[in-house]
Amino acid sequence: MDTVVTKRIVLSGYYGFDNSGDEAVLQSILLALEEQGRESGIRFVPIVLSASPEKTKATYGVEAAHRMRIGEVIRTIRGADGLISGGGSLLQDATSAKTIPYYLAILKMAQLFGKPTFIYSQGIGPVHRGMFFGWIRSVFNKSKYISVRDKESKELLLKMKVAREIAVVPDPVMGMPLGSYASQGASEADRGGSASDKPVVGVSVRYWNQDRSELKGLAEALRTVLERSEAVIRFLPFHLPSDAAASAEIMGWVGGGFDSRMTVADHITHPQHMLAEVGRCRLLLGMRLHSLIYAASQEVPLLGISYDPKIDQFLNRLQTSAIASTQTVDSAKVAEEMLRLLERRSAWQEEKRELIHRLKDEAQRPAHQIASFFIKGRGSK
């Protein structure tokens, strides 16, 4: 009888920052490793590099080390059998010039210690600084497996002359199950209704423009939807506390006596709890990428507001496009499409179901490939 092999594997990503989308990525990777490891006779023991190690340990029941304490990071990587970098948009310099050097340094450290490294469903770019091209190429060419979440990321890596095979796979969150939160979501709503039998419109927003013009435009669209339907609005903040504040501002602009038909889910930190919230919506209007991914995974009709190419890239995979961007919000157009989808929920689901199921099936491919790597390595020892 084959014995189960234990492999300690470090996870490097944007974890421990109370960003629901990135926490969902972590949860999804953990669940995929558990499932694929079980099927392969491998017990993966994850150690997460986190900004809040104690919280990460308590939330997911895994080992964790502080991502910015170099001594902890070195000891953690030295004692591991491999390192996963991802998922999410880790290698981009739009938010900071320090982001790419940090994540590449973690990968390089593992490689210097002789540990296999794996790139897990990352979104690459934008990368505006040409000096980073060579750095990324050098580290990626020494990785054992590379997967990205869209063809645009693959094309950018090819432009950087990355020579290794690059797999294009869905965002890992597409494969995340509801788990123990499934009964909670079902008890609160009949997958698109609510406790009061009113259709729930989920709304995920974030701050972007300094003048808040995009949020004011969305507020006008939501006011129209409330005036012309029986829907209730459920704001879903994916990054606390900033998204909750943005939601509160929109509620104030909607005004008009609609306060009783708008609520904010501002105390949700566990990804599967938020997934259950999205699952009970009849429609989702989202700026946050993972709000759209959650909706797709639960077959909830969705409308995306683009502020970053990653939004458009994901919507492309669903063979659709953004209803608006942060540069231009046509409130009347947004409202009309929301009202149309509220009526055409079943037709949308029928149209997208096969595509969504294919993306969900493919979401665990990186975990399968990582398990396969260690199975092959077992025979050489």
mmCIF file of C-alpha atoms in Angstrom:
data_model
loop_
_atom_site.group_PDB
_atom_site.id
_atom_site.type_symbol
_atom_site.label_atom_id
_atom_site.label_comp_id
_atom_site.label_asym_id
_atom_site.label_seq_id
_atom_site.Cartn_x
_atom_site.Cartn_y
_atom_site.Cartn_z
ATOM 1 C CA MET A 1 0.000 0.000 0.000
ATOM 2 C CA ASP A 2 1.371 3.423 -0.998
ATOM 3 C CA THR A 3 2.170 5.757 1.861
ATOM 4 C CA VAL A 4 1.119 9.395 1.827
ATOM 5 C CA VAL A 5 4.041 11.728 1.172
ATOM 6 C CA THR A 6 4.115 15.064 3.020
ATOM 7 C CA LYS A 7 5.330 18.166 1.211
ATOM 8 C CA ARG A 8 5.702 21.538 2.912
ATOM 9 C CA ILE A 9 4.978 24.307 0.434
ATOM 10 C CA VAL A 10 5.229 28.081 0.928
ATOM 11 C CA LEU A 11 2.521 30.355 -0.515
ATOM 12 C CA SER A 12 3.566 33.891 -1.474
ATOM 13 C CA GLY A 13 0.915 36.448 -2.404
ATOM 14 C CA TYR A 14 -0.976 39.519 -1.225
ATOM 15 C CA TYR A 15 -2.281 37.753 1.852
ATOM 16 C CA GLY A 16 -3.261 39.083 5.269
ATOM 17 C CA PHE A 17 -4.413 42.541 4.123
ATOM 18 C CA ASP A 18 -8.202 42.071 4.566
ATOM 19 C CA ASN A 19 -8.724 42.114 0.812
ATOM 20 C CA SER A 20 -11.557 39.657 0.178
ATOM 21 C CA GLY A 21 -10.460 38.972 -3.393
ATOM 22 C CA ASP A 22 -6.912 38.023 -2.479
ATOM 23 C CA GLU A 23 -8.099 36.039 0.529
ATOM 24 C CA ALA A 24 -10.392 34.170 -1.859
ATOM 25 C CA VAL A 25 -7.361 33.380 -4.024
ATOM 26 C CA LEU A 26 -5.603 31.966 -0.970
ATOM 27 C CA GLN A 27 -8.615 29.918 0.109
ATOM 28 C CA SER A 28 -9.040 28.579 -3.431
ATOM 29 C CA ILE A 29 -5.387 27.530 -3.731
ATOM 30 C CA LEU A 30 -5.483 25.840 -0.317
ATOM 31 C CA LEU A 31 -8.606 23.867 -1.242
ATOM 32 C CA ALA A 32 -7.199 22.919 -4.658
ATOM 33 C CA LEU A 33 -3.919 21.713 -3.155
ATOM 34 C CA GLU A 34 -5.820 19.664 -0.599
ATOM 35 C CA GLU A 35 -8.009 18.037 -3.249
ATOM 36 C CA GLN A 36 -5.297 17.413 -5.834
ATOM 37 C CA GLY A 37 -2.878 16.241 -3.162
ATOM 38 C CA ARG A 38 -5.418 13.770 -1.803
ATOM 39 C CA GLU A 39 -5.974 12.343 -5.285
ATOM 40 C CA SER A 40 -2.202 12.006 -5.786
ATOM 41 C CA GLY A 41 -1.279 10.559 -2.408
ATOM 42 C CA ILE A 42 0.439 13.754 -1.272
ATOM 43 C CA ARG A 43 -0.328 15.721 1.872
ATOM 44 C CA PHE A 44 0.523 19.338 1.239
ATOM 45 C CA VAL A 45 1.356 21.358 4.350
ATOM 46 C CA PRO A 46 0.974 25.031 3.340
ATOM 47 C CA ILE A 47 2.900 27.828 5.035
ATOM 48 C CA VAL A 48 1.484 31.235 4.067
ATOM 49 C CA LEU A 49 3.588 34.398 3.942
ATOM 50 C CA SER A 50 1.108 36.868 5.405
ATOM 51 C CA ALA A 51 0.929 40.445 6.662
ATOM 52 C CA SER A 52 -1.186 39.100 9.555
ATOM 53 C CA PRO A 53 0.145 35.608 10.317
ATOM 54 C CA GLU A 54 -1.974 35.000 13.412
ATOM 55 C CA LYS A 55 -5.173 35.966 11.602
ATOM 56 C CA THR A 56 -4.245 33.789 8.626
ATOM 57 C CA LYS A 57 -3.591 30.829 10.947
ATOM 58 C CA ALA A 58 -6.930 31.309 12.702
ATOM 59 C CA THR A 59 -8.921 31.778 9.493
ATOM 60 C CA TYR A 60 -7.555 28.897 7.437
ATOM 61 C CA GLY A 61 -5.997 26.530 9.971
ATOM 62 C CA VAL A 62 -2.584 26.672 8.288
ATOM 63 C CA GLU A 63 0.943 27.640 9.278
ATOM 64 C CA ALA A 64 1.936 31.227 8.527
ATOM 65 C CA ALA A 65 4.984 33.493 8.720
ATOM 66 C CA HIS A 66 5.279 37.270 8.510
ATOM 67 C CA ARG A 67 5.945 38.255 4.913
ATOM 68 C CA MET A 68 8.167 41.240 5.827
ATOM 69 C CA ARG A 69 10.358 39.665 8.530
ATOM 70 C CA ILE A 70 13.330 38.464 6.547
ATOM 71 C CA GLY A 71 14.515 35.978 9.192
ATOM 72 C CA GLU A 72 11.112 34.301 9.307
ATOM 73 C CA VAL A 73 10.899 34.207 5.528
ATOM 74 C CA ILE A 74 14.356 32.635 5.163
ATOM 75 C CA ARG A 75 13.663 29.962 7.798
ATOM 76 C CA THR A 76 10.272 29.205 6.264
ATOM 77 C CA ILE A 77 11.611 28.783 2.734
ATOM 78 C CA ARG A 78 14.667 26.782 3.870
ATOM 79 C CA GLY A 79 12.401 24.300 5.636
ATOM 80 C CA ALA A 80 9.981 23.871 2.729
ATOM 81 C CA ASP A 81 9.868 21.553 -0.279
ATOM 82 C CA GLY A 82 8.726 24.230 -2.728
ATOM 83 C CA LEU A 83 7.163 27.665 -3.179
ATOM 84 C CA ILE A 84 4.031 28.876 -4.950
ATOM 85 C CA SER A 85 3.829 32.507 -6.084
ATOM 86 C CA GLY A 86 0.265 33.623 -6.713
ATOM 87 C CA GLY A 87 -2.347 34.058 -7.710
ATOM 88 C CA GLY A 88 -3.505 37.612 -8.205
ATOM 89 C CA SER A 89 -1.837 40.620 -9.844
ATOM 90 C CA LEU A 90 1.496 40.392 -8.060
ATOM 91 C CA LEU A 91 3.846 41.401 -10.864
ATOM 92 C CA GLN A 92 2.710 44.897 -11.787
ATOM 93 C CA ASP A 93 4.197 48.326 -11.171
ATOM 94 C CA ALA A 94 1.048 50.435 -11.475
ATOM 95 C CA THR A 95 0.514 50.712 -7.713
ATOM 96 C CA SER A 96 4.158 50.717 -6.604
ATOM 97 C CA ALA A 97 7.668 50.189 -7.958
ATOM 98 C CA LYS A 98 8.391 47.975 -4.932
ATOM 99 C CA THR A 99 5.821 45.271 -5.691
ATOM 100 C CA ILE A 100 7.665 43.418 -8.461
ATOM 101 C CA PRO A 101 11.055 43.385 -6.659
ATOM 102 C CA TYR A 102 9.419 41.968 -3.513
ATOM 103 C CA TYR A 103 7.680 39.021 -5.168
ATOM 104 C CA LEU A 104 10.647 38.262 -7.415
ATOM 105 C CA ALA A 105 12.982 38.344 -4.392
ATOM 106 C CA ILE A 106 10.843 35.717 -2.633
ATOM 107 C CA LEU A 107 10.952 33.509 -5.732
ATOM 108 C CA LYS A 108 14.697 34.063 -6.194
ATOM 109 C CA MET A 109 15.372 33.197 -2.567
ATOM 110 C CA ALA A 110 13.585 29.869 -2.960
ATOM 111 C CA GLN A 111 15.533 29.121 -6.138
ATOM 112 C CA LEU A 112 18.845 29.930 -4.438
ATOM 113 C CA PHE A 113 17.923 27.425 -1.724
ATOM 114 C CA GLY A 114 17.255 24.813 -4.398
ATOM 115 C CA LYS A 115 13.479 24.781 -3.923
ATOM 116 C CA PRO A 116 11.163 24.286 -6.932
ATOM 117 C CA THR A 117 9.034 27.345 -7.635
ATOM 118 C CA PHE A 118 5.600 27.482 -9.258
ATOM 119 C CA ILE A 119 3.748 30.488 -10.742
ATOM 120 C CA TYR A 120 0.081 29.976 -9.913
ATOM 121 C CA SER A 121 -2.549 31.643 -12.135
ATOM 122 C CA GLN A 122 -1.058 35.119 -11.971
ATOM 123 C CA GLY A 123 -2.214 38.214 -13.809
ATOM 124 C CA ILE A 124 0.964 39.802 -15.180
ATOM 125 C CA GLY A 125 1.197 43.542 -15.690
ATOM 126 C CA PRO A 126 1.016 46.302 -16.356
ATOM 127 C CA VAL A 127 4.817 46.559 -16.266
ATOM 128 C CA HIS A 128 5.871 50.064 -17.279
ATOM 129 C CA ARG A 129 9.539 49.868 -16.243
ATOM 130 C CA GLY A 130 11.608 48.025 -18.833
ATOM 131 C CA MET A 131 14.259 47.052 -16.274
ATOM 132 C CA PHE A 132 11.780 44.618 -14.740
ATOM 133 C CA PHE A 133 11.509 42.590 -17.957
ATOM 134 C CA GLY A 134 14.900 40.953 -17.509
ATOM 135 C CA TRP A 135 14.299 40.319 -13.804
ATOM 136 C CA ILE A 136 10.985 38.581 -14.471
ATOM 137 C CA ARG A 137 12.450 36.573 -17.374
ATOM 138 C CA SER A 138 15.370 35.332 -15.264
ATOM 139 C CA VAL A 139 13.222 34.176 -12.334
ATOM 140 C CA PHE A 140 10.398 32.713 -14.430
ATOM 141 C CA ASN A 141 12.784 30.723 -16.632
ATOM 142 C CA LYS A 142 14.011 28.964 -13.490
ATOM 143 C CA SER A 143 10.485 28.101 -12.319
ATOM 144 C CA LYS A 144 9.156 24.567 -12.729
ATOM 145 C CA TYR A 145 5.651 25.589 -13.790
ATOM 146 C CA ILE A 146 4.106 28.836 -15.033
ATOM 147 C CA SER A 147 0.389 29.530 -15.289
ATOM 148 C CA VAL A 148 -1.344 32.862 -15.904
ATOM 149 C CA ARG A 149 -5.012 33.776 -15.756
ATOM 150 C CA ASP A 150 -5.435 35.356 -19.200
ATOM 151 C CA LYS A 151 -3.878 35.349 -22.666
ATOM 152 C CA GLU A 152 -2.789 38.988 -22.282
ATOM 153 C CA SER A 153 -0.517 37.960 -19.382
ATOM 154 C CA LYS A 154 0.965 35.180 -21.508
ATOM 155 C CA GLU A 155 1.574 37.603 -24.366
ATOM 156 C CA LEU A 156 3.382 40.001 -22.014
ATOM 157 C CA LEU A 157 5.626 37.206 -20.714
ATOM 158 C CA LEU A 158 6.407 36.164 -24.292
ATOM 159 C CA LYS A 159 7.299 39.788 -25.029
ATOM 160 C CA MET A 160 9.714 39.553 -22.089
ATOM 161 C CA LYS A 161 11.142 36.438 -23.807
ATOM 162 C CA VAL A 162 10.189 33.991 -21.059
ATOM 163 C CA ALA A 163 11.199 30.657 -22.593
ATOM 164 C CA ARG A 164 9.319 28.160 -20.428
ATOM 165 C CA GLU A 165 5.887 26.824 -21.334
ATOM 166 C CA ILE A 166 3.127 29.161 -20.116
ATOM 167 C CA ALA A 167 -0.317 27.735 -19.341
ATOM 168 C CA VAL A 168 -3.390 29.980 -19.483
ATOM 169 C CA VAL A 169 -5.870 28.970 -16.774
ATOM 170 C CA PRO A 170 -8.818 30.651 -15.018
ATOM 171 C CA ASP A 171 -8.414 32.629 -11.819
ATOM 172 C CA PRO A 172 -8.277 30.046 -8.986
ATOM 173 C CA VAL A 173 -11.354 31.602 -7.367
ATOM 174 C CA MET A 174 -13.504 30.238 -10.219
ATOM 175 C CA GLY A 175 -13.081 26.834 -8.617
ATOM 176 C CA MET A 176 -13.797 27.805 -4.998
ATOM 177 C CA PRO A 177 -16.743 25.878 -3.475
ATOM 178 C CA LEU A 178 -19.227 27.382 -1.021
ATOM 179 C CA GLY A 179 -18.306 24.764 1.574
ATOM 180 C CA SER A 180 -20.018 25.116 4.940
ATOM 181 C CA TYR A 181 -21.496 28.464 3.878
ATOM 182 C CA ALA A 182 -23.732 26.850 1.248
ATOM 183 C CA SER A 183 -26.582 26.210 3.711
ATOM 184 C CA GLN A 184 -26.308 29.775 5.022
ATOM 185 C CA GLY A 185 -26.636 31.231 1.542
ATOM 186 C CA ALA A 186 -29.548 28.951 0.700
ATOM 187 C CA SER A 187 -31.406 29.768 3.912
ATOM 188 C CA GLU A 188 -31.078 33.512 3.378
ATOM 189 C CA ALA A 189 -32.219 33.518 -0.215
ATOM 190 C CA ASP A 190 -33.429 31.342 -3.023
ATOM 191 C CA ARG A 191 -30.381 32.076 -5.218
ATOM 192 C CA GLY A 192 -31.444 35.508 -6.304
ATOM 193 C CA GLY A 193 -34.253 36.376 -3.967
ATOM 194 C CA SER A 194 -34.126 37.591 -0.379
ATOM 195 C CA ALA A 195 -35.841 37.015 2.916
ATOM 196 C CA SER A 196 -38.578 39.427 1.754
ATOM 197 C CA ASP A 197 -38.798 37.883 -1.736
ATOM 198 C CA LYS A 198 -37.357 41.036 -3.295
ATOM 199 C CA PRO A 199 -34.628 40.559 -5.924
ATOM 200 C CA VAL A 200 -31.192 41.370 -4.500
ATOM 201 C CA VAL A 201 -28.811 43.454 -6.590
ATOM 202 C CA GLY A 202 -25.259 43.035 -5.328
ATOM 203 C CA VAL A 203 -22.950 46.033 -5.778
ATOM 204 C CA SER A 204 -19.171 45.955 -5.332
ATOM 205 C CA VAL A 205 -17.442 49.336 -5.650
ATOM 206 C CA ARG A 206 -14.102 50.896 -4.800
ATOM 207 C CA TYR A 207 -12.596 54.368 -4.803
ATOM 208 C CA TRP A 208 -10.841 55.342 -8.022
ATOM 209 C CA ASN A 209 -11.409 58.876 -9.374
ATOM 210 C CA GLN A 210 -10.465 61.733 -7.083
ATOM 211 C CA ASP A 211 -13.709 63.570 -7.864
ATOM 212 C CA ARG A 212 -15.799 60.412 -7.228
ATOM 213 C CA SER A 213 -17.464 60.960 -10.623
ATOM 214 C CA GLU A 214 -17.720 57.234 -11.322
ATOM 215 C CA LEU A 215 -19.407 56.555 -7.981
ATOM 216 C CA LYS A 216 -21.851 59.433 -8.461
ATOM 217 C CA GLY A 217 -22.716 58.029 -11.884
ATOM 218 C CA LEU A 218 -23.367 54.593 -10.402
ATOM 219 C CA ALA A 219 -25.496 56.157 -7.658
ATOM 220 C CA GLU A 220 -27.706 57.728 -10.325
ATOM 221 C CA ALA A 221 -28.056 54.357 -12.080
ATOM 222 C CA LEU A 222 -28.957 52.609 -8.822
ATOM 223 C CA ARG A 223 -31.568 55.253 -8.014
ATOM 224 C CA THR A 224 -33.209 54.530 -11.380
ATOM 225 C CA VAL A 225 -33.208 50.784 -10.694
ATOM 226 C CA LEU A 226 -34.820 51.329 -7.291
ATOM 227 C CA GLU A 227 -37.445 53.624 -8.831
ATOM 228 C CA ARG A 228 -38.347 51.201 -11.609
ATOM 229 C CA SER A 229 -38.174 47.821 -9.839
ATOM 230 C CA GLU A 230 -38.764 46.116 -6.510
ATOM 231 C CA ALA A 231 -35.079 45.285 -6.129
ATOM 232 C CA VAL A 232 -33.088 45.843 -2.962
ATOM 233 C CA ILE A 233 -29.412 46.844 -3.062
ATOM 234 C CA ARG A 234 -26.797 44.886 -1.120
ATOM 235 C CA PHE A 235 -23.372 46.544 -1.117
ATOM 236 C CA LEU A 236 -20.536 43.994 -0.895
ATOM 237 C CA PRO A 237 -17.218 45.560 0.230
ATOM 238 C CA PHE A 238 -14.317 43.379 -0.916
ATOM 239 C CA HIS A 239 -11.595 45.494 0.668
ATOM 240 C CA LEU A 240 -12.290 46.773 4.163
ATOM 241 C CA PRO A 241 -12.665 49.466 5.297
ATOM 242 C CA SER A 242 -12.276 51.518 2.090
ATOM 243 C CA ASP A 243 -14.937 49.737 0.012
ATOM 244 C CA ALA A 244 -17.445 50.055 2.858
ATOM 245 C CA ALA A 245 -16.797 53.805 2.923
ATOM 246 C CA ALA A 246 -17.273 54.043 -0.858
ATOM 247 C CA SER A 247 -20.548 52.104 -0.531
ATOM 248 C CA ALA A 248 -21.773 54.460 2.193
ATOM 249 C CA GLU A 249 -21.064 57.490 -0.026
ATOM 250 C CA ILE A 250 -23.121 56.013 -2.855
ATOM 251 C CA MET A 251 -25.998 55.315 -0.468
ATOM 252 C CA GLY A 252 -25.948 58.968 0.532
ATOM 253 C CA TRP A 253 -26.054 60.112 -3.096
ATOM 254 C CA VAL A 254 -28.921 57.732 -3.970
ATOM 255 C CA GLY A 255 -31.046 59.258 -1.202
ATOM 256 C CA GLY A 256 -34.665 59.812 -2.165
ATOM 257 C CA GLY A 257 -36.150 57.791 0.659
ATOM 258 C CA PHE A 258 -34.537 54.509 -0.454
ATOM 259 C CA ASP A 259 -32.541 53.931 2.748
ATOM 260 C CA SER A 260 -34.672 50.945 3.772
ATOM 261 C CA ARG A 261 -33.853 49.181 0.482
ATOM 262 C CA MET A 262 -30.057 49.468 0.761
ATOM 263 C CA THR A 263 -27.733 47.555 3.100
ATOM 264 C CA VAL A 264 -23.965 47.015 3.407
ATOM 265 C CA ALA A 265 -22.347 43.657 4.207
ATOM 266 C CA ASP A 266 -19.447 45.337 5.992
ATOM 267 C CA HIS A 267 -18.356 42.661 8.469
ATOM 268 C CA ILE A 268 -17.516 39.800 6.107
ATOM 269 C CA THR A 269 -13.910 38.626 6.038
ATOM 270 C CA HIS A 270 -14.116 34.921 5.115
ATOM 271 C CA PRO A 271 -14.103 34.378 1.326
ATOM 272 C CA GLN A 272 -16.719 31.618 1.350
ATOM 273 C CA HIS A 273 -19.053 33.806 3.414
ATOM 274 C CA MET A 274 -18.774 36.529 0.770
ATOM 275 C CA LEU A 275 -19.273 33.911 -1.945
ATOM 276 C CA ALA A 276 -22.554 32.944 -0.258
ATOM 277 C CA GLU A 277 -23.586 36.619 -0.209
ATOM 278 C CA VAL A 278 -22.906 36.946 -3.930
ATOM 279 C CA GLY A 279 -24.729 33.677 -4.601
ATOM 280 C CA ARG A 280 -27.971 35.049 -3.179
ATOM 281 C CA CYS A 281 -27.986 37.971 -5.602
ATOM 282 C CA ARG A 282 -30.155 38.091 -8.691
ATOM 283 C CA LEU A 283 -27.639 40.409 -10.369
ATOM 284 C CA LEU A 284 -24.210 41.792 -9.536
ATOM 285 C CA LEU A 285 -22.718 45.147 -10.557
ATOM 286 C CA GLY A 286 -19.017 45.040 -9.794
ATOM 287 C CA MET A 287 -15.796 47.021 -9.965
ATOM 288 C CA ARG A 288 -13.733 44.543 -7.971
ATOM 289 C CA LEU A 289 -12.422 41.696 -10.144
ATOM 290 C CA HIS A 290 -13.236 38.998 -7.635
ATOM 291 C CA SER A 291 -16.793 40.200 -7.183
ATOM 292 C CA LEU A 292 -17.256 39.406 -10.880
ATOM 293 C CA ILE A 293 -15.479 36.064 -10.550
ATOM 294 C CA TYR A 294 -17.658 35.158 -7.547
ATOM 295 C CA ALA A 295 -20.774 36.027 -9.533
ATOM 296 C CA ALA A 296 -19.697 33.985 -12.535
ATOM 297 C CA SER A 297 -18.877 30.963 -10.382
ATOM 298 C CA GLN A 298 -22.374 31.103 -8.870
ATOM 299 C CA GLU A 299 -24.044 31.774 -12.250
ATOM 300 C CA VAL A 300 -25.217 35.209 -11.126
ATOM 301 C CA PRO A 301 -25.669 37.619 -14.071
ATOM 302 C CA LEU A 302 -22.999 40.295 -13.850
ATOM 303 C CA LEU A 303 -22.083 43.719 -15.150
ATOM 304 C CA GLY A 304 -18.500 44.931 -14.848
ATOM 305 C CA ILE A 305 -17.178 48.461 -14.351
ATOM 306 C CA SER A 306 -13.652 48.608 -15.755
ATOM 307 C CA TYR A 307 -10.846 50.460 -13.989
ATOM 308 C CA ASP A 308 -8.018 48.100 -14.947
ATOM 309 C CA PRO A 309 -7.251 45.781 -17.912
ATOM 310 C CA LYS A 310 -7.728 42.749 -15.638
ATOM 311 C CA ILE A 311 -11.467 43.505 -15.511
ATOM 312 C CA ASP A 312 -11.728 43.525 -19.306
ATOM 313 C CA GLN A 313 -9.567 40.409 -19.594
ATOM 314 C CA PHE A 314 -11.836 38.429 -17.290
ATOM 315 C CA LEU A 315 -14.991 39.677 -18.999
ATOM 316 C CA ASN A 316 -13.469 38.633 -22.334
ATOM 317 C CA ARG A 317 -13.291 35.076 -21.030
ATOM 318 C CA LEU A 318 -17.035 35.255 -20.442
ATOM 319 C CA GLN A 319 -17.492 36.599 -23.973
ATOM 320 C CA THR A 320 -18.826 39.913 -22.709
ATOM 321 C CA SER A 321 -17.514 43.429 -22.083
ATOM 322 C CA ALA A 322 -17.705 46.117 -19.404
ATOM 323 C CA ILE A 323 -20.929 48.133 -19.178
ATOM 324 C CA ALA A 324 -18.906 51.227 -18.222
ATOM 325 C CA SER A 325 -15.464 52.371 -17.155
ATOM 326 C CA THR A 326 -14.282 54.682 -14.412
ATOM 327 C CA GLN A 327 -13.594 57.250 -17.153
ATOM 328 C CA THR A 328 -17.148 57.219 -18.482
ATOM 329 C CA VAL A 329 -20.309 56.072 -16.672
ATOM 330 C CA ASP A 330 -23.484 56.419 -18.731
ATOM 331 C CA SER A 331 -25.976 56.149 -15.857
ATOM 332 C CA ALA A 332 -28.985 55.591 -18.107
ATOM 333 C CA LYS A 333 -27.224 52.802 -20.017
ATOM 334 C CA VAL A 334 -26.098 51.075 -16.803
ATOM 335 C CA ALA A 335 -29.597 51.264 -15.317
ATOM 336 C CA GLU A 336 -31.263 49.933 -18.483
ATOM 337 C CA GLU A 337 -28.900 46.954 -18.659
ATOM 338 C CA MET A 338 -29.384 46.188 -14.967
ATOM 339 C CA LEU A 339 -33.154 46.213 -15.383
ATOM 340 C CA ARG A 340 -32.865 44.037 -18.489
ATOM 341 C CA LEU A 341 -30.726 41.427 -16.724
ATOM 342 C CA LEU A 342 -33.053 41.377 -13.727
ATOM 343 C CA GLU A 343 -35.730 40.174 -16.137
ATOM 344 C CA ARG A 344 -33.456 37.913 -18.212
ATOM 345 C CA ARG A 345 -31.611 36.082 -15.450
ATOM 346 C CA SER A 346 -32.484 32.592 -16.733
ATOM 347 C CA ALA A 347 -31.585 33.427 -20.314
ATOM 348 C CA TRP A 348 -28.190 34.790 -19.210
ATOM 349 C CA GLN A 349 -27.505 31.653 -17.176
ATOM 350 C CA GLU A 350 -28.426 29.396 -20.078
ATOM 351 C CA GLU A 351 -26.176 31.370 -22.404
ATOM 352 C CA LYS A 352 -23.126 31.353 -20.084
ATOM 353 C CA ARG A 353 -23.482 28.027 -18.233
ATOM 354 C CA GLU A 354 -21.272 25.831 -20.425
ATOM 355 C CA LEU A 355 -18.542 28.487 -20.539
ATOM 356 C CA ILE A 356 -18.622 28.943 -16.752
ATOM 357 C CA HIS A 357 -18.476 25.206 -16.080
ATOM 358 C CA ARG A 358 -15.446 24.875 -18.331
ATOM 359 C CA LEU A 359 -13.647 27.667 -16.478
ATOM 360 C CA LYS A 360 -14.459 26.069 -13.113
ATOM 361 C CA ASP A 361 -13.135 22.703 -14.253
ATOM 362 C CA GLU A 362 -9.884 24.271 -15.459
ATOM 363 C CA ALA A 363 -9.293 26.312 -12.287
ATOM 364 C CA GLN A 364 -7.601 23.430 -10.431
ATOM 365 C CA ARG A 365 -5.139 22.614 -13.218
ATOM 366 C CA PRO A 366 -2.175 24.401 -11.547
ATOM 367 C CA ALA A 367 -2.661 22.430 -8.303
ATOM 368 C CA HIS A 368 -2.835 19.225 -10.357
ATOM 369 C CA GLN A 369 0.412 20.109 -12.137
ATOM 370 C CA ILE A 370 2.170 20.867 -8.853
ATOM 371 C CA ALA A 371 1.034 17.537 -7.394
ATOM 372 C CA SER A 372 2.239 15.784 -10.567
ATOM 373 C CA PHE A 373 5.660 17.413 -10.203
ATOM 374 C CA PHE A 374 6.109 15.941 -6.742
ATOM 375 C CA ILE A 375 4.809 12.526 -7.835
ATOM 376 C CA LYS A 376 7.493 12.401 -10.545
ATOM 377 C CA GLY A 377 10.106 13.533 -8.043
ATOM 378 C CA ARG A 378 9.118 10.764 -5.653
ATOM 379 C CA GLY A 379 10.316 8.114 -8.064
ATOM 380 C CA SER A 380 13.807 9.632 -8.332
ATOM 381 C CA LYS A 381 14.521 9.615 -4.605
#
